[in-house]
Amino acid sequence: MKIGIDMMGGDFAPLEAVKGLQTYLSTSDLPANLYCIGDEAQLKVILADFGLVSPDIILIHAPEVIGMHEHATKAFKEKQQSSIAIGFHMLASGKIDAFISAGNTGAMLVGALYSVKAINGVSRPAIASIIPKLNGSTGILVDVGLNADCKPEHLNQFGILGSLYAKDVFAIENPKVGLLNVGEEEGKGNLLAQASYHLLKENTSINFIGNIEGRDVFQDRADVIVCEGFTGNIILKLAESLYDTAKERSIQDEFMHRFNYENVGGTPVLGVAKPVVIGHGISNANAFCNMILLAEKMVNSNICGHIIEQFQS
Amino acid sequence: MKIGIDMMGGDFAPLEAVKGLQTYLSTSDLPANLYCIGDEAQLKVILADFGLVSPDIILIHAPEVIGMHEHATKAFKEKQQSSIAIGFHMLASGKIDAFISAGNTGAMLVGALYSVKAINGVSRPAIASIIPKLNGSTGILVDVGLNADCKPEHLNQFGILGSLYAKDVFAIENPKVGLLNVGEEEGKGNLLAQASYHLLKENTSINFIGNIEGRDVFQDRADVIVCEGFTGNIILKLAESLYDTAKERSIQDEFMHRFNYENVGGTPVLGVAKPVVIGHGISNANAFCNMILLAEKMVNSNICGHIIEQFQS
């Protein structure tokens, strides 16, 4: 397996990316080949410093970098020699099987949507976050920010994408899909939620269990919670802030600590043709390692193939 | 001051309402006159049992009760002798200065909107919740569920209503108003948030400070956070569930315990002509006492008068 890594992306690049590689390689039984994309001269030195010299680590020179605050579309178009643009060229042309980056999120999305492209039939690819549950298991929230304005058919598709992600990457059998809403009963909610409920209920390819209220987000009611990217993004960021709160206030509690973004690593772009994982700008070694593991799972499970099959039928 | 209390509303009525009265009376220096609306015979016995016999406690007989799951509009119309309907008649006709209930939320809203009525110029009354902040202070989130679908002008008005609530009831000078959004910069968000941003920015009657992300909800960035009732309701319920989580997991932390709904008591209906406070169905004594205190503050501060003035100008 060949995983491409943008070594120049994120606030602490390339150091934390290198450390993340080290963690991954030291813990993996059968590690993937890692295609490290970035400034070759700089990377050569730092990888050697960490003793990371092996035929499994392949350096790919990228003379340019897209900054964290550059205009995404413009930068992606103009900086064709950037680590992100090169990563997507390699992914699109099959030279790597997955691509991860903690760099400019907008540029990553541009690459995912315009270079790798949405799968036929998927009208809106989405990003998904994991939600820790009180019983120790893991739920999925989708969309968490790619689509701030949605139509009912988009939420219906998120139900399918989230289900396949839960099955393939989290090994959840027949995942329960819930619609984030303001009440339990059918008929509750804003116009979008009301209309989405009907579509989800009629959707025979998922296991729809009804509405999920805010109080049930961390309960074991649904494995996949579907919402538009506006509410999803706000919940995701609020949940992540709970980890910071626990840390700052010295709250020693395993559940609170599961909100740590590092354990998540990054979010996949669900519904595009190849595995793409986007990390936080603040990604550290642990986060980079988990992003590689997520990419590995996405490739091994053939989630993109399953999405293609599902949307063909 | 005359405060009307629906003694028959809530899952533990009338016992917890009576206990709440007792707490209020035993801690208040200059208690309001309490108009206790409900089944007179039943209330007489239980009030006497608790030693609550005084000229300040006035029994108002209501032979009917609107159940927690009855159809709100139908029940309000047909049960004119219910505690909720009688309470609103008394409020509308000036026999009491404020009305509180932990009963059927829908019926309370019907009463607030059709009996007391929206203030001229307020297109959408809203409900507000308090948000505990990490620095110990208190913020306000509005709307938390009355308006699942909103237009930009509604969010703009919520900014005004929330500001007056923060000033009058929480004594916050020049409250900072933020718009709940998915990014910090102007131009971020869904279509509603983008359009609302412009209106809030131009609104000279409030102190608008820009967008507030999910991670900043519990930070001291804004005193008033404005959003549509869909996202607001989900955040409110999620936040309330954090208290249950802390309790279940024996997390001893003051901040986590501030999510306890009891401390809040209830939510005011902002933008209607008289003070109305709606409590949780599960309200206990502490919650009832806090609802009375909230109603008292609303009357004393003349918040309804201030809203009328603001919307006249």
PDB file of N, CA and C in Angstrom, chain B residues 236-312:
ATOM      1  N   LEU B 236     -28.296  23.458  23.437  1.00  0.00           N
ATOM      2  CA  LEU B 236     -28.840  23.507  24.793  1.00  0.00           C
ATOM      3  C   LEU B 236     -28.964  22.106  25.382  1.00  0.00           C
ATOM      4  N   LYS B 237     -29.561  21.206  24.628  1.00  0.00           N
ATOM      5  CA  LYS B 237     -29.781  19.851  25.150  1.00  0.00           C
ATOM      6  C   LYS B 237     -28.465  19.098  25.314  1.00  0.00           C
ATOM      7  N   LEU B 238     -27.535  19.341  24.390  1.00  0.00           N
ATOM      8  CA  LEU B 238     -26.224  18.714  24.515  1.00  0.00           C
ATOM      9  C   LEU B 238     -25.535  19.228  25.783  1.00  0.00           C
ATOM     10  N   ALA B 239     -25.619  20.538  26.009  1.00  0.00           N
ATOM     11  CA  ALA B 239     -24.986  21.133  27.186  1.00  0.00           C
ATOM     12  C   ALA B 239     -25.625  20.593  28.468  1.00  0.00           C
ATOM     13  N   GLU B 240     -26.934  20.495  28.479  1.00  0.00           N
ATOM     14  CA  GLU B 240     -27.604  19.960  29.670  1.00  0.00           C
ATOM     15  C   GLU B 240     -27.178  18.518  29.940  1.00  0.00           C
ATOM     16  N   SER B 241     -26.933  17.769  28.862  1.00  0.00           N
ATOM     17  CA  SER B 241     -26.546  16.367  29.054  1.00  0.00           C
ATOM     18  C   SER B 241     -25.161  16.259  29.688  1.00  0.00           C
ATOM     19  N   LEU B 242     -24.366  17.326  29.586  1.00  0.00           N
ATOM     20  CA  LEU B 242     -23.033  17.289  30.187  1.00  0.00           C
ATOM     21  C   LEU B 242     -23.126  17.228  31.710  1.00  0.00           C
ATOM     22  N   TYR B 243     -24.171  17.839  32.246  1.00  0.00           N
ATOM     23  CA  TYR B 243     -24.364  17.767  33.696  1.00  0.00           C
ATOM     24  C   TYR B 243     -24.682  16.331  34.111  1.00  0.00           C
ATOM     25  N   ASP B 244     -25.576  15.686  33.364  1.00  0.00           N
ATOM     26  CA  ASP B 244     -25.921  14.295  33.669  1.00  0.00           C
ATOM     27  C   ASP B 244     -24.680  13.414  33.572  1.00  0.00           C
ATOM     28  N   THR B 245     -23.884  13.698  32.545  1.00  0.00           N
ATOM     29  CA  THR B 245     -22.650  12.936  32.361  1.00  0.00           C
ATOM     30  C   THR B 245     -21.728  13.112  33.559  1.00  0.00           C
ATOM     31  N   ALA B 246     -21.562  14.363  33.987  1.00  0.00           N
ATOM     32  CA  ALA B 246     -20.687  14.640  35.126  1.00  0.00           C
ATOM     33  C   ALA B 246     -21.200  13.906  36.365  1.00  0.00           C
ATOM     34  N   LYS B 247     -22.518  13.915  36.541  1.00  0.00           N
ATOM     35  CA  LYS B 247     -23.103  13.268  37.718  1.00  0.00           C
ATOM     36  C   LYS B 247     -22.888  11.758  37.652  1.00  0.00           C
ATOM     37  N   GLU B 248     -23.229  11.188  36.493  1.00  0.00           N
ATOM     38  CA  GLU B 248     -23.103   9.730  36.349  1.00  0.00           C
ATOM     39  C   GLU B 248     -21.663   9.255  36.514  1.00  0.00           C
ATOM     40  N   ARG B 249     -20.738  10.063  36.000  1.00  0.00           N
ATOM     41  CA  ARG B 249     -19.344   9.641  36.023  1.00  0.00           C
ATOM     42  C   ARG B 249     -18.599  10.191  37.234  1.00  0.00           C
ATOM     43  N   SER B 250     -19.353  10.766  38.168  1.00  0.00           N
ATOM     44  CA  SER B 250     -18.762  11.317  39.399  1.00  0.00           C
ATOM     45  C   SER B 250     -17.629  12.301  39.107  1.00  0.00           C
ATOM     46  N   ILE B 251     -17.849  13.140  38.105  1.00  0.00           N
ATOM     47  CA  ILE B 251     -16.862  14.182  37.807  1.00  0.00           C
ATOM     48  C   ILE B 251     -17.152  15.354  38.737  1.00  0.00           C
ATOM     49  N   GLN B 252     -16.236  15.617  39.639  1.00  0.00           N
ATOM     50  CA  GLN B 252     -16.417  16.707  40.592  1.00  0.00           C
ATOM     51  C   GLN B 252     -15.817  17.965  40.000  1.00  0.00           C
ATOM     52  N   ASP B 253     -16.605  18.728  39.309  1.00  0.00           N
ATOM     53  CA  ASP B 253     -16.069  19.941  38.709  1.00  0.00           C
ATOM     54  C   ASP B 253     -17.164  20.986  38.658  1.00  0.00           C
ATOM     55  N   GLU B 254     -16.856  22.137  39.188  1.00  0.00           N
ATOM     56  CA  GLU B 254     -17.869  23.179  39.317  1.00  0.00           C
ATOM     57  C   GLU B 254     -18.443  23.598  37.956  1.00  0.00           C
ATOM     58  N   PHE B 255     -17.557  23.737  36.971  1.00  0.00           N
ATOM     59  CA  PHE B 255     -18.026  24.145  35.648  1.00  0.00           C
ATOM     60  C   PHE B 255     -19.017  23.127  35.092  1.00  0.00           C
ATOM     61  N   MET B 256     -18.687  21.860  35.171  1.00  0.00           N
ATOM     62  CA  MET B 256     -19.570  20.811  34.652  1.00  0.00           C
ATOM     63  C   MET B 256     -20.911  20.823  35.388  1.00  0.00           C
ATOM     64  N   HIS B 257     -20.872  21.150  36.662  1.00  0.00           N
ATOM     65  CA  HIS B 257     -22.109  21.144  37.440  1.00  0.00           C
ATOM     66  C   HIS B 257     -22.990  22.350  37.142  1.00  0.00           C
ATOM     67  N   ARG B 258     -22.388  23.363  36.534  1.00  0.00           N
ATOM     68  CA  ARG B 258     -23.195  24.536  36.183  1.00  0.00           C
ATOM     69  C   ARG B 258     -24.134  24.250  35.008  1.00  0.00           C
ATOM     70  N   PHE B 259     -23.973  23.110  34.358  1.00  0.00           N
ATOM     71  CA  PHE B 259     -24.904  22.749  33.284  1.00  0.00           C
ATOM     72  C   PHE B 259     -26.225  22.208  33.829  1.00  0.00           C
ATOM     73  N   ASN B 260     -26.327  22.094  35.135  1.00  0.00           N
ATOM     74  CA  ASN B 260     -27.555  21.601  35.759  1.00  0.00           C
ATOM     75  C   ASN B 260     -28.714  22.553  35.465  1.00  0.00           C
ATOM     76  N   TYR B 261     -29.739  22.038  34.803  1.00  0.00           N
ATOM     77  CA  TYR B 261     -30.870  22.889  34.403  1.00  0.00           C
ATOM     78  C   TYR B 261     -31.555  23.521  35.611  1.00  0.00           C
ATOM     79  N   GLU B 262     -31.465  22.869  36.778  1.00  0.00           N
ATOM     80  CA  GLU B 262     -32.175  23.381  37.961  1.00  0.00           C
ATOM     81  C   GLU B 262     -31.760  24.804  38.302  1.00  0.00           C
ATOM     82  N   ASN B 263     -30.475  25.079  38.093  1.00  0.00           N
ATOM     83  CA  ASN B 263     -29.957  26.405  38.430  1.00  0.00           C
ATOM     84  C   ASN B 263     -30.526  27.475  37.522  1.00  0.00           C
ATOM     85  N   VAL B 264     -30.951  27.039  36.352  1.00  0.00           N
ATOM     86  CA  VAL B 264     -31.487  27.976  35.376  1.00  0.00           C
ATOM     87  C   VAL B 264     -32.954  28.236  35.696  1.00  0.00           C
ATOM     88  N   GLY B 265     -33.622  27.173  36.085  1.00  0.00           N
ATOM     89  CA  GLY B 265     -35.037  27.316  36.411  1.00  0.00           C
ATOM     90  C   GLY B 265     -35.897  27.180  35.187  1.00  0.00           C
ATOM     91  N   GLY B 266     -35.835  28.157  34.320  1.00  0.00           N
ATOM     92  CA  GLY B 266     -36.668  28.095  33.123  1.00  0.00           C
ATOM     93  C   GLY B 266     -36.212  29.123  32.118  1.00  0.00           C
ATOM     94  N   THR B 267     -36.877  29.121  30.995  1.00  0.00           N
ATOM     95  CA  THR B 267     -36.548  30.079  29.951  1.00  0.00           C
ATOM     96  C   THR B 267     -37.658  31.109  29.830  1.00  0.00           C
ATOM     97  N   PRO B 268     -37.305  32.382  29.684  1.00  0.00           N
ATOM     98  CA  PRO B 268     -38.322  33.400  29.439  1.00  0.00           C
ATOM     99  C   PRO B 268     -38.769  33.323  27.978  1.00  0.00           C
ATOM    100  N   VAL B 269     -39.965  33.791  27.701  1.00  0.00           N
ATOM    101  CA  VAL B 269     -40.358  33.977  26.301  1.00  0.00           C
ATOM    102  C   VAL B 269     -40.084  35.459  26.005  1.00  0.00           C
ATOM    103  N   LEU B 270     -38.991  35.717  25.321  1.00  0.00           N
ATOM    104  CA  LEU B 270     -38.574  37.097  25.058  1.00  0.00           C
ATOM    105  C   LEU B 270     -39.322  37.661  23.861  1.00  0.00           C
ATOM    106  N   GLY B 271     -39.882  38.843  24.040  1.00  0.00           N
ATOM    107  CA  GLY B 271     -40.565  39.486  22.915  1.00  0.00           C
ATOM    108  C   GLY B 271     -42.080  39.469  23.046  1.00  0.00           C
ATOM    109  N   VAL B 272     -42.601  38.843  24.109  1.00  0.00           N
ATOM    110  CA  VAL B 272     -44.041  38.949  24.353  1.00  0.00           C
ATOM    111  C   VAL B 272     -44.266  40.030  25.427  1.00  0.00           C
ATOM    112  N   ALA B 273     -45.497  40.503  25.502  1.00  0.00           N
ATOM    113  CA  ALA B 273     -45.777  41.735  26.255  1.00  0.00           C
ATOM    114  C   ALA B 273     -45.630  41.632  27.772  1.00  0.00           C
ATOM    115  N   LYS B 274     -45.706  40.439  28.313  1.00  0.00           N
ATOM    116  CA  LYS B 274     -45.598  40.270  29.768  1.00  0.00           C
ATOM    117  C   LYS B 274     -44.598  39.154  30.089  1.00  0.00           C
ATOM    118  N   PRO B 275     -44.057  39.170  31.327  1.00  0.00           N
ATOM    119  CA  PRO B 275     -43.090  38.124  31.686  1.00  0.00           C
ATOM    120  C   PRO B 275     -43.711  36.730  31.773  1.00  0.00           C
ATOM    121  N   VAL B 276     -43.181  35.832  30.971  1.00  0.00           N
ATOM    122  CA  VAL B 276     -43.618  34.431  30.960  1.00  0.00           C
ATOM    123  C   VAL B 276     -42.360  33.570  31.084  1.00  0.00           C
ATOM    124  N   VAL B 277     -42.389  32.621  32.027  1.00  0.00           N
ATOM    125  CA  VAL B 277     -41.248  31.722  32.201  1.00  0.00           C
ATOM    126  C   VAL B 277     -41.727  30.285  32.050  1.00  0.00           C
ATOM    127  N   ILE B 278     -41.034  29.537  31.196  1.00  0.00           N
ATOM    128  CA  ILE B 278     -41.384  28.141  30.945  1.00  0.00           C
ATOM    129  C   ILE B 278     -40.307  27.237  31.525  1.00  0.00           C
ATOM    130  N   GLY B 279     -40.731  26.277  32.338  1.00  0.00           N
ATOM    131  CA  GLY B 279     -39.762  25.366  32.956  1.00  0.00           C
ATOM    132  C   GLY B 279     -39.754  24.014  32.284  1.00  0.00           C
ATOM    133  N   HIS B 280     -38.728  23.239  32.603  1.00  0.00           N
ATOM    134  CA  HIS B 280     -38.597  21.847  32.199  1.00  0.00           C
ATOM    135  C   HIS B 280     -39.720  21.009  32.795  1.00  0.00           C
ATOM    136  N   GLY B 281     -40.175  20.010  32.085  1.00  0.00           N
ATOM    137  CA  GLY B 281     -41.154  19.076  32.642  1.00  0.00           C
ATOM    138  C   GLY B 281     -40.642  18.407  33.911  1.00  0.00           C
ATOM    139  N   ILE B 282     -39.332  18.191  33.974  1.00  0.00           N
ATOM    140  CA  ILE B 282     -38.758  17.487  35.123  1.00  0.00           C
ATOM    141  C   ILE B 282     -38.432  18.414  36.290  1.00  0.00           C
ATOM    142  N   SER B 283     -38.950  19.653  36.245  1.00  0.00           N
ATOM    143  CA  SER B 283     -38.593  20.651  37.263  1.00  0.00           C
ATOM    144  C   SER B 283     -38.798  20.131  38.687  1.00  0.00           C
ATOM    145  N   ASN B 284     -37.791  20.349  39.509  1.00  0.00           N
ATOM    146  CA  ASN B 284     -37.879  20.019  40.929  1.00  0.00           C
ATOM    147  C   ASN B 284     -37.982  21.320  41.741  1.00  0.00           C
ATOM    148  N   ALA B 285     -37.948  21.201  43.052  1.00  0.00           N
ATOM    149  CA  ALA B 285     -38.135  22.352  43.931  1.00  0.00           C
ATOM    150  C   ALA B 285     -37.166  23.492  43.602  1.00  0.00           C
ATOM    151  N   ASN B 286     -35.903  23.129  43.455  1.00  0.00           N
ATOM    152  CA  ASN B 286     -34.872  24.111  43.159  1.00  0.00           C
ATOM    153  C   ASN B 286     -35.183  24.847  41.848  1.00  0.00           C
ATOM    154  N   ALA B 287     -35.601  24.101  40.848  1.00  0.00           N
ATOM    155  CA  ALA B 287     -35.942  24.706  39.557  1.00  0.00           C
ATOM    156  C   ALA B 287     -37.139  25.646  39.708  1.00  0.00           C
ATOM    157  N   PHE B 288     -38.157  25.229  40.453  1.00  0.00           N
ATOM    158  CA  PHE B 288     -39.326  26.095  40.658  1.00  0.00           C
ATOM    159  C   PHE B 288     -38.929  27.385  41.368  1.00  0.00           C
ATOM    160  N   CYS B 289     -38.101  27.256  42.388  1.00  0.00           N
ATOM    161  CA  CYS B 289     -37.655  28.451  43.120  1.00  0.00           C
ATOM    162  C   CYS B 289     -36.920  29.397  42.167  1.00  0.00           C
ATOM    163  N   ASN B 290     -36.047  28.836  41.345  1.00  0.00           N
ATOM    164  CA  ASN B 290     -35.302  29.690  40.409  1.00  0.00           C
ATOM    165  C   ASN B 290     -36.188  30.305  39.328  1.00  0.00           C
ATOM    166  N   MET B 291     -37.244  29.613  38.973  1.00  0.00           N
ATOM    167  CA  MET B 291     -38.200  30.196  38.010  1.00  0.00           C
ATOM    168  C   MET B 291     -38.900  31.401  38.626  1.00  0.00           C
ATOM    169  N   ILE B 292     -39.256  31.288  39.898  1.00  0.00           N
ATOM    170  CA  ILE B 292     -39.916  32.428  40.568  1.00  0.00           C
ATOM    171  C   ILE B 292     -38.944  33.614  40.628  1.00  0.00           C
ATOM    172  N   LEU B 293     -37.689  33.305  40.960  1.00  0.00           N
ATOM    173  CA  LEU B 293     -36.689  34.380  41.045  1.00  0.00           C
ATOM    174  C   LEU B 293     -36.476  35.043  39.685  1.00  0.00           C
ATOM    175  N   LEU B 294     -36.494  34.238  38.618  1.00  0.00           N
ATOM    176  CA  LEU B 294     -36.326  34.797  37.275  1.00  0.00           C
ATOM    177  C   LEU B 294     -37.509  35.702  36.925  1.00  0.00           C
ATOM    178  N   ALA B 295     -38.718  35.233  37.243  1.00  0.00           N
ATOM    179  CA  ALA B 295     -39.911  36.045  36.973  1.00  0.00           C
ATOM    180  C   ALA B 295     -39.836  37.362  37.746  1.00  0.00           C
ATOM    181  N   GLU B 296     -39.384  37.279  38.977  1.00  0.00           N
ATOM    182  CA  GLU B 296     -39.237  38.457  39.836  1.00  0.00           C
ATOM    183  C   GLU B 296     -38.272  39.475  39.204  1.00  0.00           C
ATOM    184  N   LYS B 297     -37.148  38.971  38.732  1.00  0.00           N
ATOM    185  CA  LYS B 297     -36.159  39.853  38.083  1.00  0.00           C
ATOM    186  C   LYS B 297     -36.726  40.475  36.816  1.00  0.00           C
ATOM    187  N   MET B 298     -37.494  39.695  36.086  1.00  0.00           N
ATOM    188  CA  MET B 298     -38.074  40.230  34.842  1.00  0.00           C
ATOM    189  C   MET B 298     -39.063  41.352  35.147  1.00  0.00           C
ATOM    190  N   VAL B 299     -39.850  41.178  36.196  1.00  0.00           N
ATOM    191  CA  VAL B 299     -40.808  42.222  36.567  1.00  0.00           C
ATOM    192  C   VAL B 299     -40.062  43.447  37.112  1.00  0.00           C
ATOM    193  N   ASN B 300     -39.169  43.228  38.065  1.00  0.00           N
ATOM    194  CA  ASN B 300     -38.434  44.331  38.685  1.00  0.00           C
ATOM    195  C   ASN B 300     -37.654  45.167  37.685  1.00  0.00           C
ATOM    196  N   SER B 301     -37.057  44.504  36.702  1.00  0.00           N
ATOM    197  CA  SER B 301     -36.220  45.240  35.749  1.00  0.00           C
ATOM    198  C   SER B 301     -37.048  45.893  34.650  1.00  0.00           C
ATOM    199  N   ASN B 302     -38.322  45.523  34.578  1.00  0.00           N
ATOM    200  CA  ASN B 302     -39.190  46.015  33.504  1.00  0.00           C
ATOM    201  C   ASN B 302     -38.642  45.677  32.123  1.00  0.00           C
ATOM    202  N   ILE B 303     -38.177  44.455  31.957  1.00  0.00           N
ATOM    203  CA  ILE B 303     -37.603  44.066  30.659  1.00  0.00           C
ATOM    204  C   ILE B 303     -38.626  44.193  29.526  1.00  0.00           C
ATOM    205  N   CYS B 304     -39.878  43.851  29.804  1.00  0.00           N
ATOM    206  CA  CYS B 304     -40.882  43.942  28.731  1.00  0.00           C
ATOM    207  C   CYS B 304     -41.064  45.398  28.294  1.00  0.00           C
ATOM    208  N   GLY B 305     -41.057  46.295  29.252  1.00  0.00           N
ATOM    209  CA  GLY B 305     -41.143  47.719  28.921  1.00  0.00           C
ATOM    210  C   GLY B 305     -39.971  48.162  28.065  1.00  0.00           C
ATOM    211  N   HIS B 306     -38.789  47.674  28.407  1.00  0.00           N
ATOM    212  CA  HIS B 306     -37.602  48.052  27.640  1.00  0.00           C
ATOM    213  C   HIS B 306     -37.644  47.498  26.214  1.00  0.00           C
ATOM    214  N   ILE B 307     -38.183  46.281  26.085  1.00  0.00           N
ATOM    215  CA  ILE B 307     -38.299  45.708  24.732  1.00  0.00           C
ATOM    216  C   ILE B 307     -39.305  46.534  23.914  1.00  0.00           C
ATOM    217  N   ILE B 308     -40.414  46.920  24.563  1.00  0.00           N
ATOM    218  CA  ILE B 308     -41.414  47.756  23.874  1.00  0.00           C
ATOM    219  C   ILE B 308     -40.781  49.068  23.399  1.00  0.00           C
ATOM    220  N   GLU B 309     -40.043  49.729  24.289  1.00  0.00           N
ATOM    221  CA  GLU B 309     -39.350  50.984  23.928  1.00  0.00           C
ATOM    222  C   GLU B 309     -38.412  50.789  22.744  1.00  0.00           C
ATOM    223  N   GLN B 310     -37.599  49.728  22.849  1.00  0.00           N
ATOM    224  CA  GLN B 310     -36.598  49.473  21.812  1.00  0.00           C
ATOM    225  C   GLN B 310     -37.231  49.264  20.439  1.00  0.00           C
ATOM    226  N   PHE B 311     -38.344  48.546  20.419  1.00  0.00           N
ATOM    227  CA  PHE B 311     -38.948  48.224  19.132  1.00  0.00           C
ATOM    228  C   PHE B 311     -39.869  49.340  18.618  1.00  0.00           C
ATOM    229  N   GLN B 312     -40.126  50.324  19.482  1.00  0.00           N
ATOM    230  CA  GLN B 312     -40.883  51.489  19.029  1.00  0.00           C
ATOM    231  C   GLN B 312     -39.979  52.441  18.274  1.00  0.00           C
TER     232      GLN B 312
END
